[in-house]
PDB file of C-alpha atoms in Angstrom:
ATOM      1  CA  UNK A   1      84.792 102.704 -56.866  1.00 90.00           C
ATOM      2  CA  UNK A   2      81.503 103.545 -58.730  1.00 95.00           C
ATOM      3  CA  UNK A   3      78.775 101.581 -58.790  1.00 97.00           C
ATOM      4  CA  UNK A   4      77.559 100.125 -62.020  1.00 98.00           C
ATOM      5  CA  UNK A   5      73.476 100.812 -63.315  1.00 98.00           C
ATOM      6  CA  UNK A   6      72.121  99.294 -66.548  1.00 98.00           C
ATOM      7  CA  UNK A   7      69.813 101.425 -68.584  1.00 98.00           C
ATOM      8  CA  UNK A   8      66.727  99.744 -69.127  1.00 98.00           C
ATOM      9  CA  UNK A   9      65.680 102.017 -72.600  1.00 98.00           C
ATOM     10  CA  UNK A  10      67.577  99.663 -74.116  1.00 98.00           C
ATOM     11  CA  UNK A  11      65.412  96.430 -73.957  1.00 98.00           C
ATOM     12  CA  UNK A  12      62.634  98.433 -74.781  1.00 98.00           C
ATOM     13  CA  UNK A  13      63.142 100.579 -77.650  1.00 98.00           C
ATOM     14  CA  UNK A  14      64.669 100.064 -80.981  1.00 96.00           C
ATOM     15  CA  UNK A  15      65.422  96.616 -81.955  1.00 97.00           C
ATOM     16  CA  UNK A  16      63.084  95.753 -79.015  1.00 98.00           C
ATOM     17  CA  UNK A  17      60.361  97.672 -79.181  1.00 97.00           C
ATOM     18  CA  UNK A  18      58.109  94.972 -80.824  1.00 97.00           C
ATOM     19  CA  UNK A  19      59.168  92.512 -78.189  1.00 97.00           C
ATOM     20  CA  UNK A  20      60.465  94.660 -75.342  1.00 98.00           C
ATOM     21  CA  UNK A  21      61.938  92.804 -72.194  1.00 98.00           C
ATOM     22  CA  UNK A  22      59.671  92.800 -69.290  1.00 98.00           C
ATOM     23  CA  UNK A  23      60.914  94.842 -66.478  1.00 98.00           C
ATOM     24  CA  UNK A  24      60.806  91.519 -63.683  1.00 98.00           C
ATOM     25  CA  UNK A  25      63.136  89.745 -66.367  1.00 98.00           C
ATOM     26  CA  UNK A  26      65.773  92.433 -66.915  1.00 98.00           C
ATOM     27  CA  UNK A  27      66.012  92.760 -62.483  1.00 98.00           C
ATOM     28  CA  UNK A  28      66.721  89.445 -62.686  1.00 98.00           C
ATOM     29  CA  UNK A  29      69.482  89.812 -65.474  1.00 98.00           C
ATOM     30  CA  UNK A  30      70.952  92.556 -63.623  1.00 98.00           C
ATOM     31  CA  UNK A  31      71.241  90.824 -60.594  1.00 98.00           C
ATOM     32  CA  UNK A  32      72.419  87.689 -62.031  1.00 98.00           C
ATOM     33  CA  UNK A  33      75.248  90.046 -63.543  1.00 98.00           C
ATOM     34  CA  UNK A  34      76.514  91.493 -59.922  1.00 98.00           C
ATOM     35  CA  UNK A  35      75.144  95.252 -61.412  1.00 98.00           C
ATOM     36  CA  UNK A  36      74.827  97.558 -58.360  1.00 98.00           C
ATOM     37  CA  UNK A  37      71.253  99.122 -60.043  1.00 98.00           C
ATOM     38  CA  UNK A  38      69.601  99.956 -62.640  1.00 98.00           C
ATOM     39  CA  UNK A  39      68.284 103.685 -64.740  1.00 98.00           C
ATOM     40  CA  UNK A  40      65.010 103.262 -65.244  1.00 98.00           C
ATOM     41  CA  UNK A  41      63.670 104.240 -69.329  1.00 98.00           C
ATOM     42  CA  UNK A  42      59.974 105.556 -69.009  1.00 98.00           C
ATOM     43  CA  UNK A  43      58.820 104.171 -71.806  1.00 97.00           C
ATOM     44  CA  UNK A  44      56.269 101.240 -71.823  1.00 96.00           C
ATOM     45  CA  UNK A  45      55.436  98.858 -70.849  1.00 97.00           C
ATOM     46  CA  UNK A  46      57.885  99.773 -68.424  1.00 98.00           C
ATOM     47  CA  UNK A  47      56.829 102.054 -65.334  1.00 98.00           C
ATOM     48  CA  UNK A  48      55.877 105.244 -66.013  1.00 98.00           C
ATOM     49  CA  UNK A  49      53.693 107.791 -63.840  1.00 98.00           C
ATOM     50  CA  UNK A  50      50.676 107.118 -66.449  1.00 98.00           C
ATOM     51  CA  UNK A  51      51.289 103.157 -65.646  1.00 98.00           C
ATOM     52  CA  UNK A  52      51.461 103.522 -61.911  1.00 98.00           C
ATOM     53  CA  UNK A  53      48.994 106.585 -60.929  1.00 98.00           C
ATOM     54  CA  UNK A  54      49.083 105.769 -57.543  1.00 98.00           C
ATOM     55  CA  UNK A  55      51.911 106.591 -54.744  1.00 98.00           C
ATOM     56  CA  UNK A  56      51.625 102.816 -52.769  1.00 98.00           C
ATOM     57  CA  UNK A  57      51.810 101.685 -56.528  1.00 98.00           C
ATOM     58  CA  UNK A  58      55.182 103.121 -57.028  1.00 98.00           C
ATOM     59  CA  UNK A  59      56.531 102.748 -53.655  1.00 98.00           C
ATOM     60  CA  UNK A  60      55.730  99.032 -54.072  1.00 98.00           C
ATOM     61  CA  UNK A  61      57.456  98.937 -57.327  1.00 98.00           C
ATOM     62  CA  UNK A  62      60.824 100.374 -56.304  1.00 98.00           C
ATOM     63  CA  UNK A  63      60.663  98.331 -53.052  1.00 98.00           C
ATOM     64  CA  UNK A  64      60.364  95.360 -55.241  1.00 98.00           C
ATOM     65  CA  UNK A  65      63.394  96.184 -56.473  1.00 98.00           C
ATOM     66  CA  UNK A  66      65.829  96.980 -54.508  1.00 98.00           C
ATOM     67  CA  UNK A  67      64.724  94.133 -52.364  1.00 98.00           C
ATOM     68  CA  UNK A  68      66.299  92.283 -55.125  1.00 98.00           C
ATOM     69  CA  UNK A  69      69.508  93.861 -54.409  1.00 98.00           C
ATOM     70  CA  UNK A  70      69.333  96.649 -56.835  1.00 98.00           C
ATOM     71  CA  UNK A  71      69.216 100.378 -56.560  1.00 98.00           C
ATOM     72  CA  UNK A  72      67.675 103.401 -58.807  1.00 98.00           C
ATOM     73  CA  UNK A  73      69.855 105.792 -59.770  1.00 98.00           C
ATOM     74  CA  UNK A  74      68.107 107.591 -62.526  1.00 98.00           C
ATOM     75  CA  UNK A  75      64.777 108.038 -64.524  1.00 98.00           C
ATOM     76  CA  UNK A  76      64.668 108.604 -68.107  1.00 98.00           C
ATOM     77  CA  UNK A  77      61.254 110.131 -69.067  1.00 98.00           C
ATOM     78  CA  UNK A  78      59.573 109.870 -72.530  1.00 98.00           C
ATOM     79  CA  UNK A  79      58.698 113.500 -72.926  1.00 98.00           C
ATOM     80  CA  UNK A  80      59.428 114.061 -76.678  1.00 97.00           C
ATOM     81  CA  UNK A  81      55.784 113.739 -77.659  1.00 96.00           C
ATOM     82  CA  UNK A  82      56.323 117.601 -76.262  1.00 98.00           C
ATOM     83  CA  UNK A  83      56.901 121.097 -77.350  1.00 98.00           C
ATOM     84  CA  UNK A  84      59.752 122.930 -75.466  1.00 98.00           C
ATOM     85  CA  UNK A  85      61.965 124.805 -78.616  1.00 98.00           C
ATOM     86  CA  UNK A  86      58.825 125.673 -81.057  1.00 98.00           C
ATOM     87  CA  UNK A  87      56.878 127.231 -78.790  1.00 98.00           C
ATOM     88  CA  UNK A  88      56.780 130.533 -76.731  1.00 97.00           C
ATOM     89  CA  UNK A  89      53.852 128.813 -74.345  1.00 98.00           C
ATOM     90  CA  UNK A  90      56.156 125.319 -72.513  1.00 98.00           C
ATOM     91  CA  UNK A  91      53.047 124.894 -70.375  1.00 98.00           C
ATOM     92  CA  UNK A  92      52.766 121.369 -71.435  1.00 98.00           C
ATOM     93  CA  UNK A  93      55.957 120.506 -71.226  1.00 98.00           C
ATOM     94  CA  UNK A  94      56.452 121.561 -67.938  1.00 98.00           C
ATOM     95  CA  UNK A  95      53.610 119.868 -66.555  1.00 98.00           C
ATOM     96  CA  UNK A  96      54.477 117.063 -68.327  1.00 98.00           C
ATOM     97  CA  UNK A  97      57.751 117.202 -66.764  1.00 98.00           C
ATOM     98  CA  UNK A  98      56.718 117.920 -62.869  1.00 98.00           C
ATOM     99  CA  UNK A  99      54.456 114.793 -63.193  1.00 98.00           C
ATOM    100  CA  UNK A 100      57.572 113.057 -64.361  1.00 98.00           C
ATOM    101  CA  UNK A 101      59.617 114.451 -61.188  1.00 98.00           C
ATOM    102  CA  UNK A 102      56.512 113.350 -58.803  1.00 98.00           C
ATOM    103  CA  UNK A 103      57.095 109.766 -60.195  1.00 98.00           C
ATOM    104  CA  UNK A 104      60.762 110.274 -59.237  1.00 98.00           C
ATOM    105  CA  UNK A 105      60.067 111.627 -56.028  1.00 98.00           C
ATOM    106  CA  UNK A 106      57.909 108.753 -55.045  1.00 98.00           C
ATOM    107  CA  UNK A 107      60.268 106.071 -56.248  1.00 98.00           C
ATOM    108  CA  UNK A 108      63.334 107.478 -54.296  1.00 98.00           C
ATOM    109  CA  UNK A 109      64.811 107.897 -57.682  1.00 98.00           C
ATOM    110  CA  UNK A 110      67.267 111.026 -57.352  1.00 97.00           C
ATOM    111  CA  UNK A 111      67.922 112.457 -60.975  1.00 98.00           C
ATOM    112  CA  UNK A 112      65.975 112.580 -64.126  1.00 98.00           C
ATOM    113  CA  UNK A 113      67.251 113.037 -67.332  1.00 98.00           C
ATOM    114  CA  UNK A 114      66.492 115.781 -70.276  1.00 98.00           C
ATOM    115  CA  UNK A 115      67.192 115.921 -74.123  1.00 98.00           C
ATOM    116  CA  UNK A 116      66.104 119.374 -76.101  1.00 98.00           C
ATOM    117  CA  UNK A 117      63.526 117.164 -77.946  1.00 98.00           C
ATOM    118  CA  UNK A 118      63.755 118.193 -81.091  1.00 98.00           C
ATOM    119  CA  UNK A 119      66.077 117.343 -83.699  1.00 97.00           C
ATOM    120  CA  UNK A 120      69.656 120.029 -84.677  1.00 97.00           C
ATOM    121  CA  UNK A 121      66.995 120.888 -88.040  1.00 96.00           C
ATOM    122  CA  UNK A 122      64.529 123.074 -86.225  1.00 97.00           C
ATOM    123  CA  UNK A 123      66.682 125.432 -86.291  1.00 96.00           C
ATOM    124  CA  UNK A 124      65.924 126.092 -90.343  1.00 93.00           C
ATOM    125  CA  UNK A 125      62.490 127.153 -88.793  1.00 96.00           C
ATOM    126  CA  UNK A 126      63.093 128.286 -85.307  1.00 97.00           C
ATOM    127  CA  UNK A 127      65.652 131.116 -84.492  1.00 97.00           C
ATOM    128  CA  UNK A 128      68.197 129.542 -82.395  1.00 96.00           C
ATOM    129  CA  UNK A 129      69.152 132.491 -80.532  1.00 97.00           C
ATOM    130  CA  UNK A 130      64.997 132.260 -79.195  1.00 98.00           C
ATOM    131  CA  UNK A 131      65.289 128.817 -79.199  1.00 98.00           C
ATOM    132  CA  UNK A 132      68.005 129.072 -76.516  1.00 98.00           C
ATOM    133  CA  UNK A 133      66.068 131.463 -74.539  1.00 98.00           C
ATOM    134  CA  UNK A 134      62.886 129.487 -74.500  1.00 98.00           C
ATOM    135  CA  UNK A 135      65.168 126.300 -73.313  1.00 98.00           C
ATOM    136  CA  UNK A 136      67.433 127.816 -70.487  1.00 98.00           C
ATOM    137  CA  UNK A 137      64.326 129.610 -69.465  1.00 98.00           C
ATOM    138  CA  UNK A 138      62.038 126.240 -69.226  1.00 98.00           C
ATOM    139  CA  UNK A 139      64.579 124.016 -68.127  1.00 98.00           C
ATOM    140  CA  UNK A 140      65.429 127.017 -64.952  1.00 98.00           C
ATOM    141  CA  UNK A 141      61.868 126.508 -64.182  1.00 98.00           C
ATOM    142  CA  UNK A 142      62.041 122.483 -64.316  1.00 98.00           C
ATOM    143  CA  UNK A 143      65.203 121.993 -61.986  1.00 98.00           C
ATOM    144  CA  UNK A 144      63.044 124.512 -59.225  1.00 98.00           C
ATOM    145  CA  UNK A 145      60.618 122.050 -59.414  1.00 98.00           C
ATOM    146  CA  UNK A 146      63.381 119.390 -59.144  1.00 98.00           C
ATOM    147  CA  UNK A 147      65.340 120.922 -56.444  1.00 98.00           C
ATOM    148  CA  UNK A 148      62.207 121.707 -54.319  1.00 98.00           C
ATOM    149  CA  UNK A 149      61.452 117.479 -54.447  1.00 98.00           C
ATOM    150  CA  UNK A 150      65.509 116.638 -54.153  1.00 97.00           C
ATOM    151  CA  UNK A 151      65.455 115.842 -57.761  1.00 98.00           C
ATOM    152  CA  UNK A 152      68.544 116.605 -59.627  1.00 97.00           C
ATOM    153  CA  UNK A 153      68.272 117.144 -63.656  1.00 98.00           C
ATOM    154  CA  UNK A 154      71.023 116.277 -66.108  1.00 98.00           C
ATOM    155  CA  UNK A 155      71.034 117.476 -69.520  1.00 98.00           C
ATOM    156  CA  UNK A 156      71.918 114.640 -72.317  1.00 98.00           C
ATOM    157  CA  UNK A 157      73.246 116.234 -75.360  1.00 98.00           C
ATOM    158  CA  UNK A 158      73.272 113.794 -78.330  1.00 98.00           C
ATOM    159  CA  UNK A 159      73.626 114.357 -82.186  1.00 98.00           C
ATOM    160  CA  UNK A 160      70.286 113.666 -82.949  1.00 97.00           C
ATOM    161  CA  UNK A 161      69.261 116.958 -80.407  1.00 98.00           C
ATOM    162  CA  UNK A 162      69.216 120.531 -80.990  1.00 98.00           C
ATOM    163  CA  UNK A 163      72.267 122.222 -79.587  1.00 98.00           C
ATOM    164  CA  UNK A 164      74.722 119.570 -80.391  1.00 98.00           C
ATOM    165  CA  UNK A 165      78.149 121.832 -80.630  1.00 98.00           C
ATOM    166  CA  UNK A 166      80.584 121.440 -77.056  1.00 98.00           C
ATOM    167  CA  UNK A 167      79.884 125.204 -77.138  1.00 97.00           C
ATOM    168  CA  UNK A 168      76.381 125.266 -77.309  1.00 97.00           C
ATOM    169  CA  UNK A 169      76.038 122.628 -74.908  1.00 98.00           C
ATOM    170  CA  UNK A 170      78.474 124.864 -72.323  1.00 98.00           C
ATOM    171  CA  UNK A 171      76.395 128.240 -73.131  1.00 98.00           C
ATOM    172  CA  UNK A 172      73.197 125.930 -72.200  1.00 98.00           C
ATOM    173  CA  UNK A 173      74.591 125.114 -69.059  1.00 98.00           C
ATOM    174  CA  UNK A 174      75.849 128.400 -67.887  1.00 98.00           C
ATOM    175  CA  UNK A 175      72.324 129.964 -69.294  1.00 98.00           C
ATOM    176  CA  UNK A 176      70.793 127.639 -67.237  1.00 98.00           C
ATOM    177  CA  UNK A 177      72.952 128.569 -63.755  1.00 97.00           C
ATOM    178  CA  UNK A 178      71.134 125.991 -61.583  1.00 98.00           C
ATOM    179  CA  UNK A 179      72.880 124.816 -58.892  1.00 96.00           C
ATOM    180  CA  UNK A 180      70.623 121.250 -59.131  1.00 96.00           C
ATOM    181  CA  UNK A 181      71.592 121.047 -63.236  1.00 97.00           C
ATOM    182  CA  UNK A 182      74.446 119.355 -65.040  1.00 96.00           C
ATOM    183  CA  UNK A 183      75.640 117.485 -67.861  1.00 97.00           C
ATOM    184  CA  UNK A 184      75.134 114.042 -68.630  1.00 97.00           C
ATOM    185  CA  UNK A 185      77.794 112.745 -70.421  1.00 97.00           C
ATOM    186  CA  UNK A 186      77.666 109.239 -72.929  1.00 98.00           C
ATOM    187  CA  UNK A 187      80.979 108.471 -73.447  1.00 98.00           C
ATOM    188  CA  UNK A 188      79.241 107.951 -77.584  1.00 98.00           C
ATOM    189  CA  UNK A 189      77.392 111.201 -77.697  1.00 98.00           C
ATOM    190  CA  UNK A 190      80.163 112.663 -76.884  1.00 98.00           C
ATOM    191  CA  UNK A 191      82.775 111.426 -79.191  1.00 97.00           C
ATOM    192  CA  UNK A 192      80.186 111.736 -82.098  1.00 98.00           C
ATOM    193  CA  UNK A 193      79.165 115.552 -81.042  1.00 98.00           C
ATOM    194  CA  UNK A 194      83.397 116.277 -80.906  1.00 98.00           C
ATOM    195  CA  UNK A 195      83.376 115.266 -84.400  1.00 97.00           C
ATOM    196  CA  UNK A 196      81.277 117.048 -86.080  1.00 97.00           C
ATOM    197  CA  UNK A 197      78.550 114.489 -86.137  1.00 97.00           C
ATOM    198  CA  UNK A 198      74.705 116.169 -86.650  1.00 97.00           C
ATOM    199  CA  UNK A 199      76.538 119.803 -86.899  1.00 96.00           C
ATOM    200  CA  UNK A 200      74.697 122.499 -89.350  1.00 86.00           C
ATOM    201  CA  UNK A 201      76.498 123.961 -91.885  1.00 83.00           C
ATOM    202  CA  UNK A 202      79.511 125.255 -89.398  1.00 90.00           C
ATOM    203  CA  UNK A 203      80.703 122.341 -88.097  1.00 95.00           C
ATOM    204  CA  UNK A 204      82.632 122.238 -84.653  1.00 97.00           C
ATOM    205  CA  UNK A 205      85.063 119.577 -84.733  1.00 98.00           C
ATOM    206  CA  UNK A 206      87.168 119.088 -81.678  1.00 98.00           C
ATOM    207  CA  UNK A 207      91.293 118.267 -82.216  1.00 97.00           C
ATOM    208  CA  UNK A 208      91.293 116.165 -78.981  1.00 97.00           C
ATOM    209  CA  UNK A 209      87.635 114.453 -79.248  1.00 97.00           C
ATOM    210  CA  UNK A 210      85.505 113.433 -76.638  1.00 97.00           C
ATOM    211  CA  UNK A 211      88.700 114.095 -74.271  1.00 97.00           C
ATOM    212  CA  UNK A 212      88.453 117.718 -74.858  1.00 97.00           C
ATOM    213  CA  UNK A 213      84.729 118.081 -74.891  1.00 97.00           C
ATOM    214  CA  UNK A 214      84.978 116.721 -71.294  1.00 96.00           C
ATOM    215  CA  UNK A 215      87.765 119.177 -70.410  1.00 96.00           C
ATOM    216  CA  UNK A 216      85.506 121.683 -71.701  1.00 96.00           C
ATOM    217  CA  UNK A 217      83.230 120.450 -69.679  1.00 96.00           C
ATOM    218  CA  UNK A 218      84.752 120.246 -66.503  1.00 94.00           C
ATOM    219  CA  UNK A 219      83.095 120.725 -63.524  1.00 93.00           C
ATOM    220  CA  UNK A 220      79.787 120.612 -64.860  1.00 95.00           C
ATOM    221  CA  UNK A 221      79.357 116.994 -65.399  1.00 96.00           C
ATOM    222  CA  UNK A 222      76.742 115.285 -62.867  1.00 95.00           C
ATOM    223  CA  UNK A 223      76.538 111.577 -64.206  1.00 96.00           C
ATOM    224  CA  UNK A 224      78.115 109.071 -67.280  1.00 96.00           C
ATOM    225  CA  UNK A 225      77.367 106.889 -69.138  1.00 98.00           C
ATOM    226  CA  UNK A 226      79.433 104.564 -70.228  1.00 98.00           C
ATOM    227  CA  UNK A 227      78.905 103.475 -74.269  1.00 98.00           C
ATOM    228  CA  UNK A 228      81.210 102.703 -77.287  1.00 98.00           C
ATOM    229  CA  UNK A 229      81.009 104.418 -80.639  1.00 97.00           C
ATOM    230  CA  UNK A 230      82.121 102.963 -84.316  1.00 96.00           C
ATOM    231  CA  UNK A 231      81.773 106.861 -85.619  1.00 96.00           C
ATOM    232  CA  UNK A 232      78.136 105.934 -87.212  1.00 97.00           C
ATOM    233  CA  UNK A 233      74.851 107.356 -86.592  1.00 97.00           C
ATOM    234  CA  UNK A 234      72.061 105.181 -86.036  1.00 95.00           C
ATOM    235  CA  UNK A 235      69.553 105.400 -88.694  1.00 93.00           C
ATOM    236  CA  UNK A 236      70.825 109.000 -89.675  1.00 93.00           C
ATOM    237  CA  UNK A 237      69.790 110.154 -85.941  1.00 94.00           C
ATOM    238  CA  UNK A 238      71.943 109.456 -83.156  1.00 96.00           C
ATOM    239  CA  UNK A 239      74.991 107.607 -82.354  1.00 97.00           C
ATOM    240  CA  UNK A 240      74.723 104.330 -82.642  1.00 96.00           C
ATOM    241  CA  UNK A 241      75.948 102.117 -79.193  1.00 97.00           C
ATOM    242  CA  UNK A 242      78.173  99.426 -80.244  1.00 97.00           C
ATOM    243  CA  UNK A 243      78.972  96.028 -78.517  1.00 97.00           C
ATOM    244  CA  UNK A 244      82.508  97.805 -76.075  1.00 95.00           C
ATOM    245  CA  UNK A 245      85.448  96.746 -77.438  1.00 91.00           C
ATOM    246  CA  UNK A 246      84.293  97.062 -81.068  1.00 95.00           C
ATOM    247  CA  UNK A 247      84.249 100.871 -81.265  1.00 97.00           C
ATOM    248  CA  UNK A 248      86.556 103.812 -81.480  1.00 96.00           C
ATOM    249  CA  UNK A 249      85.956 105.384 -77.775  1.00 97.00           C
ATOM    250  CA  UNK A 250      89.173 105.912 -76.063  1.00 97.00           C
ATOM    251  CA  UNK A 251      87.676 105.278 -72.446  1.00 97.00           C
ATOM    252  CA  UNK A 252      90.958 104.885 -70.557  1.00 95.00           C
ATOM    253  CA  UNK A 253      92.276 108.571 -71.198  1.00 95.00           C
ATOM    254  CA  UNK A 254      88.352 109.801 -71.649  1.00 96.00           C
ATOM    255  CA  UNK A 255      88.003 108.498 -67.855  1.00 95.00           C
ATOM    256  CA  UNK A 256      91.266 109.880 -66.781  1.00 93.00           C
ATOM    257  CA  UNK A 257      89.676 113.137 -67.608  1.00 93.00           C
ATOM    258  CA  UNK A 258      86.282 112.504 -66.654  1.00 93.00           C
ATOM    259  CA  UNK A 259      87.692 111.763 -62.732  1.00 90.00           C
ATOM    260  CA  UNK A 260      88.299 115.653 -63.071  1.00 85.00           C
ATOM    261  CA  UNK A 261      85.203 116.395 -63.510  1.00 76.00           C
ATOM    262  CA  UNK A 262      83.477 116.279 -59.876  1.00 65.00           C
ATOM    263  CA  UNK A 263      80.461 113.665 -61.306  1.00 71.00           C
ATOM    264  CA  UNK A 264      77.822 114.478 -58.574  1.00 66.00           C
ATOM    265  CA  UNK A 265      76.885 110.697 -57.944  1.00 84.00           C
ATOM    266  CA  UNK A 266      78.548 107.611 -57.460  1.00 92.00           C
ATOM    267  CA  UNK A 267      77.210 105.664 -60.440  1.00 96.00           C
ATOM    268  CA  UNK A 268      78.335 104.845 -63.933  1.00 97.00           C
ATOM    269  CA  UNK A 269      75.412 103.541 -66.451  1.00 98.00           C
ATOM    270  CA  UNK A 270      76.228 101.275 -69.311  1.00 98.00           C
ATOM    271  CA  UNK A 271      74.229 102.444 -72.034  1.00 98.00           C
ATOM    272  CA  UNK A 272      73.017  99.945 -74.923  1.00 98.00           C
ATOM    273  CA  UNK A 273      70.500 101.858 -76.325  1.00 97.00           C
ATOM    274  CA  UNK A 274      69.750 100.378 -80.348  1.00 96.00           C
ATOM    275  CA  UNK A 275      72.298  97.795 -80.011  1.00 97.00           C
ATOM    276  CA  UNK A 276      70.721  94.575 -81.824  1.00 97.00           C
ATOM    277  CA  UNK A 277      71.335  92.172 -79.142  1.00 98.00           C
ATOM    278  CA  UNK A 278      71.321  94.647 -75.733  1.00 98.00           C
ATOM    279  CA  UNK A 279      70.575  91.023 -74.018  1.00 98.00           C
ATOM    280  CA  UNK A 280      73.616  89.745 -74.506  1.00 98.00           C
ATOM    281  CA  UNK A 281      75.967  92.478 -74.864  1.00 98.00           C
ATOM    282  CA  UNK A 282      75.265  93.393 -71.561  1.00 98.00           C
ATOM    283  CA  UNK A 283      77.359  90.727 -69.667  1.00 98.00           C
ATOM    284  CA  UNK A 284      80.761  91.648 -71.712  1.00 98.00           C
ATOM    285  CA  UNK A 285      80.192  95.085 -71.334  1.00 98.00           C
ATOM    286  CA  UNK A 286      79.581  94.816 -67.325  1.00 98.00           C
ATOM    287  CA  UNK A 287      83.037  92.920 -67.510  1.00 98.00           C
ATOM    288  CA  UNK A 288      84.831  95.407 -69.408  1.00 97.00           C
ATOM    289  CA  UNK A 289      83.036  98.160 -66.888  1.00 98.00           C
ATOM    290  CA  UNK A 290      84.346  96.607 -64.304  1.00 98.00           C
ATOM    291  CA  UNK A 291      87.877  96.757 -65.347  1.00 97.00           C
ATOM    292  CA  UNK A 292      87.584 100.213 -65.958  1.00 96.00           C
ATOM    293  CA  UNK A 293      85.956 100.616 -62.624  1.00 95.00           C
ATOM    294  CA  UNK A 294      88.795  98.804 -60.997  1.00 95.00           C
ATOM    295  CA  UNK A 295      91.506 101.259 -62.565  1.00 93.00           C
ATOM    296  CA  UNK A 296      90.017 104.778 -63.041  1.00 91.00           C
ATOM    297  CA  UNK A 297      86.637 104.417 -60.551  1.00 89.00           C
ATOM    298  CA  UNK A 298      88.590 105.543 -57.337  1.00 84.00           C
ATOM    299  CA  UNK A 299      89.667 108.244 -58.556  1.00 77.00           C
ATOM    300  CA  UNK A 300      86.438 110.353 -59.404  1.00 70.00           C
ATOM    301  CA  UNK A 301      85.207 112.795 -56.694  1.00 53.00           C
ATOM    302  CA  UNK A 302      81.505 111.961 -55.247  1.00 43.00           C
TER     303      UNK A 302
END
């Protein structure tokens, strides 16, 4: 069986980012809710390396937690304040990144997460052939750094990114050809990116959906989350996470597929990010997790 995270992003940003959830609260929540752990969001006023400077800070922190029962599986950094695609010079990014793999490092936290930062329209201004270059040549240099602090780094493709097409997001990973780099794959992103969603003005829609992007995908995929999908995009950008149940993901034959796929740790993360009431929607979807866990969570390889 996997174990089941919660990612915190959501109670912090979008319909809670005036009144964001304080971090003590949602431990409590989890662990109210029988989740296994959570994936930490970097974004405050939750922790981020800026927040807690010091090493006996952030060794407190995650002790904290898990002495409430409750492990860290993964770190989401805020790095899109950076340049990685529109510039030939990454320098910042990739400091900006290591400091984000020290915090990781000193938490025990073993995998960080990416996105290409900028949105699919940069590519109206930026050549995307040297946009790819710049990107599997950065992110190379990132999971060295990663690998060197047992960090692994998985790639989150989403609409609302640059290189949003199943075979972009393959040609990333293969131009990347780190052994410590995969895919992470929302179970939304990906039925949005199969059809079309974001796409310039050759769109790649896939017969089969998100079932075929993960076929695609197969063997390359080193953690999921777990989201539903109504076919919208949230405020134009990304997909938007609906309340599981009331969306169009097909999870049972999506997870059939995705137990192929060799997932490189044991977790699933629900993912609630934008969803109005994140809160609340988190106990049905933990139930409806669990059922899922129950019938398809045996079955993946760890």
């Amino acid at each position: 069986m996997k174990r089941i995270a919660f990612g915190t992003w959501a109670l912090v940003l979008g319909p809670y980012a005036e009144k964001p959830v304080p971090l003590t609260d949602v431990v409590a929540r989890l662990v109210e809710l029988g989740f296994d752990g959570l994936e930490l969001g970097g974004f405050t006023p939750h922790p981020t390396p800026d927040s807690l400077p010091e090493k006996s800070q952030r060794h407190e922190l995650a002790a904290s937690i898990r002495e409430a029962g409750l492990e860290l599986c993964g770190y989401a950094p805020d790095l899109w304040q950076q340049h990685l695609l529109d510039t030939a010079d990454p320098t910042a990014y990739l400091n900006a990144f290591k400091k984000n793999v020290d915090f990781c490092h000193d938490m025990g936290i073993p995998q960080i997460r990416v996105d290409t930062v900028h949105p699919p329209t940069l590519f109206g201004s930026v050549n995307k052939g040297t946009a790819r270059g710049r990107l599997t040549h950065a992110w190379f240099t990132c999971c060295d750094y990663a690998a060197h602090h047992g960090i692994r780094v998985a790639w989150e493709f989403e609409p609302g990114f640059a290189f949003n097409k199943a075979t972009d997001i393959v040609r990333i990973v293969e131009g990347v050809n780190h052994d410590c780099f995969t895919v992470l794959f929302d179970t939304a992103h990906a039925q949005m990116v199969a059809s079309g969603a974001r796409h310039d003005h050759d769109p790649e829609v896939l017969e089969e959906g998100a079932i075929e992007l993960a076929r695609m995908l197969r063997g390359r995929i080193g953690h999921i989350h777990l989201s539903d999908s109504d076919g919208t995009l949230n405020e134009d950008e990304t997909s938007t996470h609906v309340t599981f149940g009331a969306g169009t993901v097909p999870f049972e034959p999506l997870l059939a597929e995705l137990s192929l796929s060799g997932a490189a740790d044991a977790w699933w993360c629900i993912d609630l990010c934008n969803h109005p009431d994140a809160w609340t929607a988190m106990e049905g979807a933990k139930s409806k997790v669990d059922a899922l866990n129950r019938r398809f969570g045996d079955g993946f390889l760890i």
